[in-house]
Amino acid sequence: MVPVKDRLGKVSAVLGAQWGDEGKGKLVDIMAEEYDIIARATGGANAGHTVYVQDKKYVFHLLPSGALHKHAVCVIGNGCVVHLPTLLEELDILEKGGIPIDKRIFISNRVHLVFDYHIAIDGAQEAQKGDSKIGTTKRGIGPCYNDKISRKGIRGCDFLNREIFEKKLKENSEQARKQYGFEYDVEKEIAYYRGIRSRIEPMIIDTFEYLHNALENGKTILFEGANGVMLDVDHGTYPFVTSSNPMVGGLGTGTGIPNRHMNSVIGIMKAYLTRVGAGPFPTELTDEVGNSLREKGGEYGATTGRPRRCGWFDAVVARYSARLNGYTDINLTKLDVLTGFPKLKIGIKYKYDGKELSSFPADLDVVSKCEVEYIEMPGWTADISNAKKLDDLPKEARDYVKKLEELIGVKITFIGVGQRRDQMISN
């Protein structure tokens, strides 16, 4: 097999192309073997990236999935929001597994920090919304981004100045306590951060300068997306979205590396579709087929453990996602989960008020009233989990992949046929 970076270029990006949970971590883990730096640009501990190594399961929420590779430097860019206690828990897991972290993990000095008061606000806001709640992960992500936009956020560079850091934390937490009425022991939190300061300070650097210097010195960089494009705060199913831009534009904003440097952008798409939390889902299956997809695919959130909603592949979403991000390649994941279904459906068009829509609509009232037009394809029964190349797949599976490729308009370069890193077909 031709080395990945020779095929895809020295600077590549892996993005979730649907509503998250597409399986980004696995491809990043595979590609990370050949890249010097793995960088995250958006999101926080609301993103759960799962990687299997020799049947051992690793779940990261803040660290890039490439952290398992001892040679790779991992960068958490300025567009992320970081809960330092969660980050330290993940670093401890690596160290216990014999994976070194010294001088391998760097956090942007422009990154915004998540605190306990953000988490308390998140829970309080969801409780207030009642039946109209969005279904957040309650990890404090939205409230932290709100502080950022309100120009009162606490950044990595603030952490390096103890006096400024503690002053801002006291002010912000007191404002939150008064507004929402919860009990809050800020002195206890300050004492915790004093205790971890010696571990965290060496990791906080100017990652903008670090990444640009790396590029100028010929280093290879792999950008790891978080969440999914359909959760983008601008282009997703607003307001049922995350608070950042998990699309290709967010990579440049979230790291300071212009998009012109990117040689390839790989969109990760499940062979069917899932979504966690509330929000529109035109091809959702609420019957036994949907339940079967959930159980066969192990569709429970890596971050929350919540059962994921499941449905047929939506080509309207896929085309919209591809146009937004300019994918050079697609990684189709979990094709093996479809084994055993006698018939498979693909949503190919939306109709509203008798008229075909040319793109994914912004108005969620329109989305909820759309009729989905499907095509039906025959399924397969043969076990495909040991397939190493496209020709190893049964004809029905190859036809399904080919049809998706035609509908998306982008080459499907990688096909996942199982959980392990070796269960990936390179097409």
Coordinates of C-alpha atoms in Angstrom, one line a residue:
M1 CA 0.0 0.0 0.0
V2 CA 1.3 3.5 -0.9
P3 CA 2.1 5.5 2.3
V4 CA -0.9 7.7 3.2
K5 CA 1.0 11.0 3.2
D6 CA 2.4 10.3 -0.2
R7 CA -1.2 9.9 -1.5
L8 CA -2.8 12.7 0.5
G9 CA 0.0 15.3 1.0
K10 CA 2.0 16.7 3.8
V11 CA -0.9 18.6 5.4
S12 CA -4.2 16.8 5.7
A13 CA -7.4 17.2 7.5
V14 CA -10.0 14.7 8.8
L15 CA -13.5 16.0 9.4
G16 CA -16.7 14.6 10.6
A17 CA -19.1 14.9 7.6
Q18 CA -22.4 14.2 9.3
W19 CA -23.7 14.8 12.9
G20 CA -20.6 13.5 14.6
D21 CA -19.7 10.0 15.8
E22 CA -18.7 9.0 12.3
G23 CA -15.4 7.3 13.3
K24 CA -12.9 10.0 12.8
G25 CA -10.6 8.7 15.5
K26 CA -9.8 5.4 13.7
L27 CA -8.6 7.0 10.5
V28 CA -6.6 9.6 12.4
D29 CA -5.0 6.8 14.4
I30 CA -4.0 5.0 11.2
M31 CA -2.7 8.2 9.5
A32 CA -0.9 9.4 12.6
E33 CA 1.8 6.8 12.0
E34 CA 3.1 8.9 9.1
Y35 CA 2.5 12.5 10.4
D36 CA 4.8 14.5 12.7
I37 CA 2.0 16.6 14.3
I38 CA -1.6 16.0 15.1
A39 CA -3.7 19.1 15.8
R40 CA -7.2 19.8 17.0
A41 CA -8.8 23.1 16.1
T42 CA -12.3 23.2 17.6
G43 CA -14.5 21.8 20.3
G44 CA -13.8 20.5 23.8
A45 CA -14.6 17.5 26.0
N46 CA -18.0 17.2 24.2
A47 CA -16.2 15.3 21.4
G48 CA -15.5 11.6 22.1
H49 CA -12.9 10.0 19.8
T50 CA -12.7 6.2 20.1
V51 CA -9.7 4.1 19.0
Y52 CA -9.2 0.4 19.3
V53 CA -5.6 -0.9 19.5
Q54 CA -5.3 -4.7 19.7
D55 CA -8.9 -4.8 20.9
K56 CA -8.1 -2.4 23.7
K57 CA -10.5 0.6 23.7
Y58 CA -9.2 4.2 24.2
V59 CA -11.6 7.1 24.4
F60 CA -10.3 10.6 24.2
H61 CA -12.3 13.8 24.6
L62 CA -9.6 16.4 24.4
L63 CA -6.4 14.8 23.2
P64 CA -6.1 14.1 19.5
S65 CA -6.4 10.4 18.7
G66 CA -2.9 10.4 17.4
A67 CA -1.7 10.7 21.0
L68 CA -1.2 6.9 21.1
H69 CA 1.7 7.3 18.6
K70 CA 4.9 8.0 20.6
H71 CA 6.6 9.9 17.8
A72 CA 3.7 12.4 17.2
V73 CA 3.4 15.8 18.8
C74 CA -0.2 16.6 19.7
V75 CA -1.4 20.2 19.5
I76 CA -4.7 21.6 21.0
G77 CA -5.3 24.8 19.0
N78 CA -6.7 28.1 20.0
G79 CA -10.2 27.3 18.7
C80 CA -10.7 24.6 21.3
V81 CA -12.0 25.0 24.8
V82 CA -10.2 22.9 27.4
H83 CA -11.2 21.5 30.8
L84 CA -7.8 20.9 32.3
P85 CA -8.9 18.2 34.8
T86 CA -10.3 16.2 31.9
L87 CA -7.1 16.7 30.0
L88 CA -5.0 15.5 32.9
E89 CA -7.1 12.4 33.3
E90 CA -6.4 11.5 29.7
L91 CA -2.7 12.2 30.1
D92 CA -2.6 9.9 33.1
I93 CA -4.2 7.1 31.0
L94 CA -1.4 7.5 28.4
E95 CA 1.3 7.4 31.1
K96 CA -0.1 4.3 32.7
G97 CA -0.1 2.7 29.3
G98 CA 3.6 3.4 28.9
I99 CA 3.1 6.2 26.4
P100 CA 5.4 9.2 27.0
I101 CA 3.8 12.6 27.1
D102 CA 6.8 14.9 27.9
K103 CA 7.3 17.5 25.2
R104 CA 4.6 15.8 23.1
I105 CA 1.4 17.7 24.2
F106 CA 1.0 21.4 23.7
I107 CA -1.9 23.7 24.4
S108 CA -2.4 27.1 22.7
N109 CA -1.8 30.1 24.9
R110 CA -4.9 31.5 23.1
V111 CA -7.2 28.5 24.0
H112 CA -10.1 29.2 26.3
L113 CA -10.5 27.3 29.5
V114 CA -13.6 25.5 30.8
F115 CA -14.3 25.7 34.5
D116 CA -16.8 24.1 36.9
Y117 CA -19.0 27.1 36.7
H118 CA -19.4 26.6 33.0
I119 CA -20.5 23.0 33.6
A120 CA -23.0 24.2 36.3
I121 CA -24.4 26.8 33.9
D122 CA -24.7 24.2 31.1
G123 CA -26.8 22.0 33.4
A124 CA -28.9 24.9 34.7
Q125 CA -29.7 26.1 31.1
E126 CA -30.7 22.7 29.9
A127 CA -33.0 22.2 32.9
Q128 CA -34.6 25.6 32.3
K129 CA -35.4 24.7 28.7
G130 CA -37.5 21.6 29.6
D131 CA -38.9 20.0 26.6
S132 CA -37.2 22.4 24.2
K133 CA -33.7 21.5 25.4
I134 CA -31.0 21.0 22.8
G135 CA -29.5 17.9 24.4
T136 CA -26.0 19.2 25.1
T137 CA -23.3 17.0 26.7
K138 CA -23.4 19.2 29.8
R139 CA -19.6 19.6 29.6
G140 CA -19.7 23.4 29.8
I141 CA -18.8 23.9 26.2
G142 CA -21.5 26.3 25.2
P143 CA -21.1 28.5 28.3
C144 CA -17.3 28.7 27.7
Y145 CA -17.7 29.7 24.1
N146 CA -20.3 32.3 25.4
D147 CA -17.6 33.8 27.7
K148 CA -15.3 33.9 24.7
I149 CA -17.7 35.8 22.5
S150 CA -18.7 38.0 25.4
R151 CA -15.0 38.9 25.7
K152 CA -14.6 37.8 29.3
G153 CA -13.1 34.3 28.7
I154 CA -10.1 33.0 30.6
R155 CA -7.3 31.8 28.2
G156 CA -4.2 29.8 28.4
C157 CA -2.0 32.9 28.6
D158 CA -4.0 34.0 31.6
F159 CA -3.3 30.7 33.4
L160 CA 0.4 31.5 33.1
N161 CA -0.1 34.7 35.2
R162 CA -1.4 33.4 38.5
E163 CA -2.6 36.7 39.8
I164 CA -4.7 37.5 36.6
F165 CA -5.9 34.0 36.4
E166 CA -7.3 33.8 39.9
K167 CA -8.8 37.3 39.7
K168 CA -10.7 36.5 36.5
L169 CA -11.9 33.1 37.8
K170 CA -13.3 34.8 41.0
E171 CA -15.0 37.5 39.0
N172 CA -16.5 35.2 36.4
S173 CA -17.7 32.5 38.8
E174 CA -19.3 35.1 41.1
Q175 CA -21.3 36.5 38.2
A176 CA -22.4 33.1 37.2
R177 CA -23.4 32.2 40.8
K178 CA -25.5 35.3 41.2
Q179 CA -27.2 34.8 37.8
Y180 CA -28.0 31.1 38.2
G181 CA -28.2 30.8 42.0
F182 CA -26.0 27.7 42.4
E183 CA -23.5 27.1 45.3
Y184 CA -19.9 27.5 44.2
D185 CA -16.7 27.1 46.1
V186 CA -14.2 29.1 44.0
E187 CA -11.5 28.9 46.6
K188 CA -11.5 25.1 46.3
E189 CA -11.2 25.3 42.5
I190 CA -8.4 27.8 42.8
A191 CA -6.5 25.5 45.2
Y192 CA -6.9 22.7 42.6
Y193 CA -5.4 24.8 39.9
R194 CA -2.5 25.8 42.1
G195 CA -1.8 22.1 42.6
I196 CA -1.6 21.3 38.9
R197 CA 0.1 24.4 37.8
S198 CA 3.6 22.8 37.5
R199 CA 2.2 20.1 35.2
I200 CA 0.2 22.4 32.9
E201 CA 2.5 25.4 32.5
P202 CA 5.1 23.7 30.3
M203 CA 2.4 22.6 27.9
I204 CA 1.0 26.1 27.2
I205 CA 2.9 27.6 24.3
D206 CA 2.3 29.8 21.2
T207 CA 1.0 27.0 19.0
F208 CA 0.5 29.5 16.1
E209 CA 4.3 30.0 15.9
Y210 CA 5.0 26.4 16.6
L211 CA 2.9 25.1 13.7
H212 CA 4.2 27.7 11.3
N213 CA 7.8 27.0 12.2
A214 CA 7.0 23.3 11.8
L215 CA 5.6 23.9 8.3
E216 CA 8.6 25.9 7.3
N217 CA 10.9 23.1 8.5
G218 CA 9.1 20.5 6.4
K219 CA 7.1 18.8 9.1
T220 CA 3.9 17.0 8.3
I221 CA 0.6 18.0 10.0
L222 CA -2.7 16.1 10.4
F223 CA -5.7 18.2 11.5
E224 CA -8.2 16.2 13.5
G225 CA -11.8 17.5 13.4
A226 CA -14.2 17.3 16.2
N227 CA -18.0 16.8 16.2
G228 CA -19.5 17.0 12.7
V229 CA -20.2 19.5 10.0
M230 CA -24.0 19.2 10.5
L231 CA -23.4 20.5 14.0
D232 CA -21.6 23.6 12.7
V233 CA -23.0 26.8 14.5
D234 CA -23.4 28.5 11.1
H235 CA -24.1 25.8 8.6
G236 CA -25.6 23.1 10.8
T237 CA -29.1 22.4 12.0
Y238 CA -29.2 25.6 14.2
P239 CA -30.0 25.8 17.1
F240 CA -29.4 22.0 17.5
V241 CA -25.7 22.5 17.0
T242 CA -22.4 22.9 18.8
S243 CA -20.9 26.3 19.6
S244 CA -18.0 26.2 17.2
N245 CA -17.2 25.6 13.5
P246 CA -16.2 21.9 13.0
M247 CA -15.8 22.4 9.3
V248 CA -12.8 23.1 7.1
G249 CA -13.0 26.9 7.7
G250 CA -12.8 26.2 11.5
L251 CA -9.4 24.5 11.1
G252 CA -7.7 27.7 9.9
T253 CA -9.5 29.9 12.5
G254 CA -8.8 27.4 15.3
T255 CA -5.0 27.0 14.6
G256 CA -3.9 30.0 12.6
I257 CA -2.8 27.8 9.6
P258 CA -4.4 29.1 6.3
N259 CA -6.5 26.5 4.5
R260 CA -4.3 27.0 1.4
H261 CA -1.7 24.8 3.1
M262 CA -4.0 21.8 3.2
N263 CA -3.3 19.2 0.5
S264 CA -6.3 17.0 1.3
V265 CA -9.5 17.1 3.3
I266 CA -11.1 13.8 4.1
G267 CA -14.7 13.6 5.1
I268 CA -15.7 10.8 7.4
M269 CA -19.2 9.3 6.7
K270 CA -21.0 6.4 8.2
A271 CA -22.5 3.9 5.8
Y272 CA -25.8 4.8 7.6
L273 CA -26.6 7.8 9.7
T274 CA -26.7 8.6 13.4
R275 CA -27.4 11.6 15.6
V276 CA -27.2 12.2 19.4
G277 CA -29.5 14.6 21.2
A278 CA -32.4 16.6 19.8
G279 CA -32.7 18.1 16.3
P280 CA -34.0 17.2 12.8
F281 CA -33.1 13.9 11.3
P282 CA -35.0 13.4 8.0
T283 CA -33.9 9.7 7.4
E284 CA -34.3 8.6 11.0
L285 CA -35.7 5.1 11.7
T286 CA -37.8 4.7 14.8
D287 CA -38.7 1.1 14.1
E288 CA -36.9 -2.3 14.6
V289 CA -34.5 -1.5 11.7
G290 CA -33.3 1.6 13.6
N291 CA -33.0 -0.4 16.8
S292 CA -31.1 -3.1 15.0
L293 CA -28.6 -0.6 13.5
R294 CA -28.1 0.8 17.0
E295 CA -27.4 -2.5 18.6
K296 CA -25.2 -3.9 15.8
G297 CA -23.3 -0.7 15.5
G298 CA -22.9 -0.1 19.3
E299 CA -24.4 3.3 18.8
Y300 CA -24.1 4.8 22.2
G301 CA -22.3 8.1 22.8
A302 CA -18.6 8.0 23.7
T303 CA -19.0 11.1 25.8
T304 CA -22.5 10.7 27.3
G305 CA -23.4 7.0 26.8
R306 CA -26.7 8.1 25.4
P307 CA -28.3 5.9 22.7
R308 CA -27.8 7.4 19.3
R309 CA -30.7 7.9 16.9
C310 CA -30.2 5.8 13.7
G311 CA -31.3 6.1 10.1
W312 CA -30.6 5.5 6.5
F313 CA -27.7 7.2 4.7
D314 CA -28.8 10.7 3.6
A315 CA -27.2 11.8 0.3
V316 CA -28.7 15.3 0.7
V317 CA -26.7 15.8 3.9
A318 CA -23.6 14.2 2.3
R319 CA -23.7 16.4 -0.8
Y320 CA -24.2 19.5 1.3
S321 CA -21.3 18.6 3.6
A322 CA -19.1 17.9 0.6
R323 CA -19.9 21.3 -1.0
L324 CA -19.2 23.1 2.3
N325 CA -15.8 21.5 2.8
G326 CA -14.4 20.6 -0.6
Y327 CA -13.5 17.0 0.4
T328 CA -10.8 15.4 -1.7
D329 CA -11.6 12.0 -0.3
I330 CA -14.3 10.2 1.7
N331 CA -13.8 7.5 4.4
L332 CA -16.9 5.4 4.6
T333 CA -17.1 3.8 8.0
K334 CA -19.1 0.9 9.6
L335 CA -20.0 -0.8 6.3
D336 CA -19.9 -4.1 8.2
V337 CA -22.8 -3.0 10.3
L338 CA -25.1 -3.2 7.3
T339 CA -24.3 -6.9 6.8
G340 CA -27.5 -9.0 7.2
F341 CA -30.0 -6.4 6.2
P342 CA -32.0 -7.7 3.2
K343 CA -32.7 -4.3 1.8
L344 CA -30.9 -1.0 2.2
K345 CA -32.3 2.5 1.5
I346 CA -30.5 5.7 0.6
G347 CA -32.2 9.1 1.0
I348 CA -31.5 10.9 -2.3
K349 CA -33.9 13.9 -2.4
Y350 CA -36.0 16.2 -0.2
K351 CA -39.4 17.5 -1.3
Y352 CA -41.2 20.3 0.4
D353 CA -44.7 21.5 -0.6
G354 CA -44.4 19.3 -3.7
K355 CA -41.1 20.8 -4.9
E356 CA -37.7 19.3 -4.8
L357 CA -35.2 21.2 -2.7
S358 CA -31.8 21.9 -4.3
S359 CA -29.9 21.9 -0.9
F360 CA -30.2 21.3 2.8
P361 CA -32.7 23.9 4.1
A362 CA -31.8 26.4 6.8
D363 CA -35.4 26.6 8.2
L364 CA -35.9 23.6 10.5
D365 CA -39.7 23.9 10.1
V366 CA -39.1 23.1 6.4
V367 CA -36.7 20.3 7.3
S368 CA -39.3 18.7 9.7
K369 CA -41.9 18.7 6.9
C370 CA -39.8 17.4 4.1
E371 CA -40.6 14.2 2.4
V372 CA -37.5 12.1 1.7
E373 CA -37.3 10.2 -1.6
Y374 CA -35.4 6.9 -1.3
I375 CA -33.8 4.4 -3.6
E376 CA -33.6 0.8 -2.5
M377 CA -30.6 -1.5 -2.9
P378 CA -30.1 -5.2 -2.1
G379 CA -28.2 -6.1 1.0
W380 CA -25.6 -8.8 1.6
T381 CA -25.1 -11.6 4.2
A382 CA -21.4 -12.4 3.8
D383 CA -19.1 -11.4 6.6
I384 CA -16.9 -8.5 5.3
S385 CA -14.9 -7.9 8.5
N386 CA -11.8 -9.5 7.0
A387 CA -11.9 -7.8 3.6
K388 CA -8.6 -6.2 2.7
K389 CA -9.5 -4.8 -0.7
L390 CA -12.5 -3.6 -2.6
D391 CA -12.8 -6.9 -4.6
D392 CA -13.1 -8.9 -1.4
L393 CA -16.5 -7.3 -0.8
P394 CA -19.6 -9.0 -2.1
K395 CA -21.1 -7.4 -5.3
E396 CA -24.0 -5.9 -3.3
A397 CA -21.6 -4.1 -1.0
R398 CA -19.4 -2.9 -3.9
D399 CA -22.6 -1.6 -5.6
Y400 CA -23.7 0.2 -2.5
V401 CA -20.3 1.9 -2.1
K402 CA -20.3 2.9 -5.8
K403 CA -23.8 4.4 -5.6
L404 CA -22.8 6.5 -2.5
E405 CA -19.7 7.7 -4.4
E406 CA -21.9 8.7 -7.3
L407 CA -24.4 10.5 -5.1
I408 CA -21.8 12.4 -3.0
G409 CA -19.6 13.3 -6.0
V410 CA -16.3 12.5 -4.1
K411 CA -14.1 9.4 -4.3
I412 CA -14.5 6.9 -1.4
T413 CA -10.9 6.3 -0.7
F414 CA -11.2 4.4 2.6
I415 CA -13.8 1.9 3.7
G416 CA -14.1 0.7 7.3
V417 CA -15.2 -2.9 7.9
G418 CA -14.7 -3.2 11.6
Q419 CA -13.5 -1.5 14.8
R420 CA -9.8 -2.3 14.7
R421 CA -7.3 -0.1 12.9
D422 CA -6.4 -3.1 10.5
Q423 CA -10.0 -3.3 9.4
M424 CA -9.8 -0.6 6.8
I425 CA -9.9 -1.0 3.0
S426 CA -7.8 1.5 1.0
N427 CA -9.5 1.9 -2.3

